[in-house]
XYZ file of C-alpha atoms in Angstrom:
254
model
C 4.082 -19.968 19.157
C 4.538 -17.421 16.343
C 6.578 -15.022 18.475
C 8.046 -13.327 15.446
C 9.384 -9.892 14.559
C 8.970 -9.630 10.780
C 10.862 -6.922 8.919
C 7.653 -5.042 8.107
C 6.108 -1.664 8.865
C 2.857 -3.035 10.281
C 2.012 -6.515 8.976
C 2.344 -9.136 11.708
C 3.178 -6.672 14.482
C 0.090 -7.913 16.305
C -0.640 -11.646 16.181
C -3.659 -13.410 17.632
C -2.746 -17.087 17.914
C -5.412 -19.737 18.416
C -4.409 -23.425 18.741
C -7.656 -24.301 16.975
C -10.585 -22.365 15.526
C -13.376 -22.788 13.006
C -12.154 -20.108 10.571
C -9.477 -17.442 10.922
C -11.395 -15.267 8.441
C -14.485 -15.428 10.655
C -12.468 -14.590 13.780
C -10.875 -11.632 11.986
C -14.286 -10.396 10.820
C -15.601 -10.600 14.377
C -12.633 -8.550 15.591
C -13.352 -5.857 13.002
C -16.971 -5.606 14.133
C -16.152 -5.383 17.837
C -13.102 -3.099 17.954
C -10.802 -0.723 16.108
C -8.257 -3.199 14.738
C -4.654 -2.241 13.956
C -3.901 -2.719 10.251
C -1.732 -5.764 9.632
C -3.104 -7.730 12.581
C -2.792 -11.492 12.037
C -5.117 -14.261 13.162
C -3.345 -17.606 12.893
C -4.169 -21.145 13.972
C -2.624 -24.599 14.020
C -5.912 -26.262 13.156
C -8.845 -24.781 11.284
C -12.017 -26.846 11.449
C -14.153 -25.005 8.875
C -11.817 -23.216 6.488
C -13.343 -22.027 3.246
C -11.971 -21.975 -0.286
C -12.746 -19.698 -3.204
C -15.729 -21.765 -4.349
C -16.962 -22.641 -0.867
C -14.813 -25.774 -0.729
C -13.151 -26.896 2.474
C -9.379 -26.658 2.852
C -7.511 -29.819 3.850
C -4.585 -29.143 6.198
C -3.046 -31.272 8.929
C -2.682 -29.663 12.333
C 0.518 -27.676 13.064
C 2.145 -28.546 9.738
C 1.096 -25.642 7.555
C 0.280 -21.935 7.613
C -3.373 -21.031 8.130
C -3.924 -17.347 8.797
C -5.858 -14.201 8.068
C -4.438 -10.698 7.690
C -6.582 -7.646 8.442
C -5.927 -4.771 6.043
C -7.483 -1.342 5.516
C -7.143 -0.628 1.781
C -9.343 2.479 1.816
C -7.318 3.752 -1.150
C -9.110 1.167 -3.334
C -12.589 1.622 -4.771
C -15.057 -1.235 -4.503
C -14.592 -1.799 -8.243
C -10.827 -2.216 -7.717
C -10.962 -5.228 -5.403
C -8.983 -7.395 -7.800
C -5.936 -5.165 -7.385
C -5.645 -6.510 -3.847
C -5.861 -10.091 -5.157
C -2.941 -9.357 -7.470
C -0.808 -7.896 -4.680
C -1.456 -10.733 -2.217
C -0.995 -13.454 -4.838
C 2.336 -11.971 -5.951
C 3.465 -11.731 -2.341
C 2.777 -15.429 -1.790
C 4.369 -16.283 -5.129
C 7.575 -14.380 -4.329
C 7.746 -15.979 -0.890
C 7.573 -19.478 -2.380
C 10.009 -18.506 -5.142
C 12.720 -18.226 -2.496
C 12.490 -22.022 -2.149
C 11.149 -23.239 -5.517
C 13.058 -22.517 -8.730
C 10.668 -23.722 -11.441
C 7.050 -24.666 -12.071
C 5.468 -22.180 -9.661
C 2.327 -20.399 -10.933
C -0.626 -18.335 -9.760
C -3.860 -20.008 -10.830
C -6.593 -17.439 -11.435
C -7.887 -15.943 -9.424
C -5.530 -16.585 -6.530
C -4.550 -20.195 -5.956
C -0.882 -21.139 -5.901
C 0.196 -24.118 -7.989
C 3.399 -26.015 -8.609
C 2.968 -27.614 -12.005
C -0.498 -29.199 -11.698
C -0.662 -29.439 -7.910
C -2.040 -26.913 -5.456
C 0.229 -25.548 -2.728
C -2.142 -22.991 -1.299
C -5.109 -20.737 -1.652
C -6.180 -17.200 -0.850
C -9.659 -15.992 0.092
C -10.139 -12.224 0.386
C -13.349 -10.938 1.965
C -13.983 -7.192 1.827
C -16.305 -4.843 3.670
C -17.223 -1.591 1.962
C -17.494 1.949 3.250
C -19.422 3.837 0.614
C -17.643 3.389 -2.699
C -14.352 2.416 -1.053
C -13.074 -0.758 0.607
C -13.121 -0.354 4.382
C -11.530 -3.563 5.650
C -10.150 -6.612 3.904
C -9.699 -9.974 5.567
C -7.041 -11.867 3.639
C -7.275 -15.581 4.367
C -4.247 -17.641 3.370
C -3.751 -21.389 3.541
C -0.315 -22.648 2.532
C 0.831 -26.256 2.670
C 4.311 -26.160 4.163
C 5.330 -29.399 5.882
C 2.425 -31.771 5.201
C 3.471 -34.843 3.210
C 0.270 -36.887 2.974
C -2.923 -35.678 1.263
C -6.225 -37.349 0.463
C -6.481 -35.198 -2.688
C -3.977 -36.225 -5.402
C -3.757 -32.677 -6.777
C -2.455 -31.228 -3.488
C 1.177 -30.726 -2.558
C 3.348 -28.781 -0.116
C 6.545 -26.780 0.006
C 8.356 -29.641 1.685
C 7.165 -32.194 -0.901
C 8.187 -30.006 -3.821
C 11.627 -29.189 -2.426
C 12.107 -32.703 -1.001
C 13.450 -31.188 2.181
C 14.584 -33.903 4.645
C 13.569 -31.767 7.637
C 10.439 -29.709 8.305
C 10.499 -25.971 7.695
C 10.413 -23.647 10.713
C 6.883 -22.205 10.567
C 7.823 -19.074 12.522
C 10.626 -18.292 10.079
C 8.582 -18.884 6.933
C 5.673 -16.864 8.332
C 7.947 -13.857 8.784
C 9.209 -14.131 5.198
C 5.662 -14.487 3.872
C 4.426 -11.364 5.656
C 7.366 -9.320 4.392
C 6.612 -10.201 0.769
C 2.884 -9.547 1.132
C 3.430 -6.125 2.672
C 5.910 -5.216 -0.077
C 3.321 -5.745 -2.815
C 0.480 -4.244 -0.783
C 2.465 -1.010 -0.462
C 3.214 -1.048 -4.195
C -0.518 -1.203 -4.920
C -1.056 1.675 -2.482
C 1.629 3.693 -4.287
C -0.104 3.230 -7.644
C 2.032 0.552 -9.307
C -0.836 -1.744 -10.253
C -0.136 -1.848 -14.004
C 3.433 -2.995 -13.351
C 2.201 -5.667 -10.963
C -0.468 -6.808 -13.397
C 2.214 -7.489 -16.031
C 4.101 -9.674 -13.554
C 0.859 -11.392 -12.495
C 0.132 -12.357 -16.111
C 3.717 -13.513 -16.602
C 3.346 -16.086 -13.807
C -0.317 -16.928 -14.455
C -1.143 -20.635 -14.698
C -1.741 -21.662 -18.335
C -1.424 -18.117 -19.654
C -1.445 -18.080 -23.475
C -1.662 -21.881 -23.612
C -4.479 -23.858 -25.197
C -6.334 -26.024 -22.676
C -9.796 -27.275 -21.862
C -12.180 -25.380 -19.589
C -15.704 -26.104 -18.358
C -18.684 -23.755 -18.213
C -22.139 -24.910 -17.111
C -20.998 -28.517 -17.478
C -19.824 -28.038 -21.070
C -16.195 -28.475 -22.133
C -14.569 -25.983 -24.459
C -11.040 -25.321 -25.706
C -9.452 -21.915 -25.215
C -6.439 -19.926 -24.130
C -6.163 -17.321 -21.388
C -5.169 -14.001 -22.936
C -5.566 -11.590 -20.021
C -7.495 -10.122 -17.103
C -9.892 -7.184 -17.423
C -10.083 -4.186 -15.064
C -12.468 -5.955 -12.680
C -10.437 -9.165 -12.560
C -12.498 -11.225 -14.998
C -10.579 -13.898 -16.863
C -10.342 -13.332 -20.636
C -10.339 -16.593 -22.617
C -10.073 -16.732 -26.389
C -12.130 -19.530 -27.906
C -13.269 -20.047 -31.510
C -11.905 -16.644 -32.547
C -13.904 -14.856 -29.843
C -12.899 -13.508 -26.423
C -15.118 -14.436 -23.487
C -14.908 -12.922 -19.986
C -15.571 -14.962 -16.865
C -16.113 -14.031 -13.227
C -14.750 -15.979 -10.255
C -17.272 -18.845 -10.290
C -18.222 -18.903 -13.947
C -15.550 -21.162 -15.426
C -13.533 -24.187 -14.302
C -10.068 -25.303 -15.303
C -9.893 -28.903 -16.496
C -6.700 -30.186 -14.876
């Protein structure tokens, strides 16, 4: 399975396929510690038993119906303080991949979940190791709901549900397209085009410049997202003041 030849320079040229595993991110991290890993190596599984989300949540995915993978990258051109640039590149890659199938309603939910309207299609978890002041390795974990039609969580959806496709998508084919889009944006970050990508990221950001409710420390407040700062913190305007929030400091009220 996953015998693909994506139209990329390096991403997906080496694929480690596991029918089942606890976490592709953990397997990728173990590979980094034990050997010199080729950049762009993929760890992919049909069934992940202990996948993690951004807030430590588990990721629900039926076996062999979706894409569950980790990509090993070496973004040594990024400083430790620039980690969010990689989030932007990966999120835009996933967004553009899905945009080939979905015309409207697709958004990136800060910091890097993928939503169609108010339902989640996928998530990204990037775990970095540092070498001095630079990023040494990045393990980019991606979970995308592709063919699954039944979910226990009402706010989850899939590519097939959104497009109402009568037949399942070919996972090999969609994987190749996904990797091509991710590498495209990764190389743009490497070439110094972050500011251009940030503008696009904001343009497709979930609830950008819209008034909605958020929750901090159990308290509801009304605000609108007005931007992202240089470290990736979310800027929310509320009561004529701008507040900045890190990854686990504020919740969206859906």
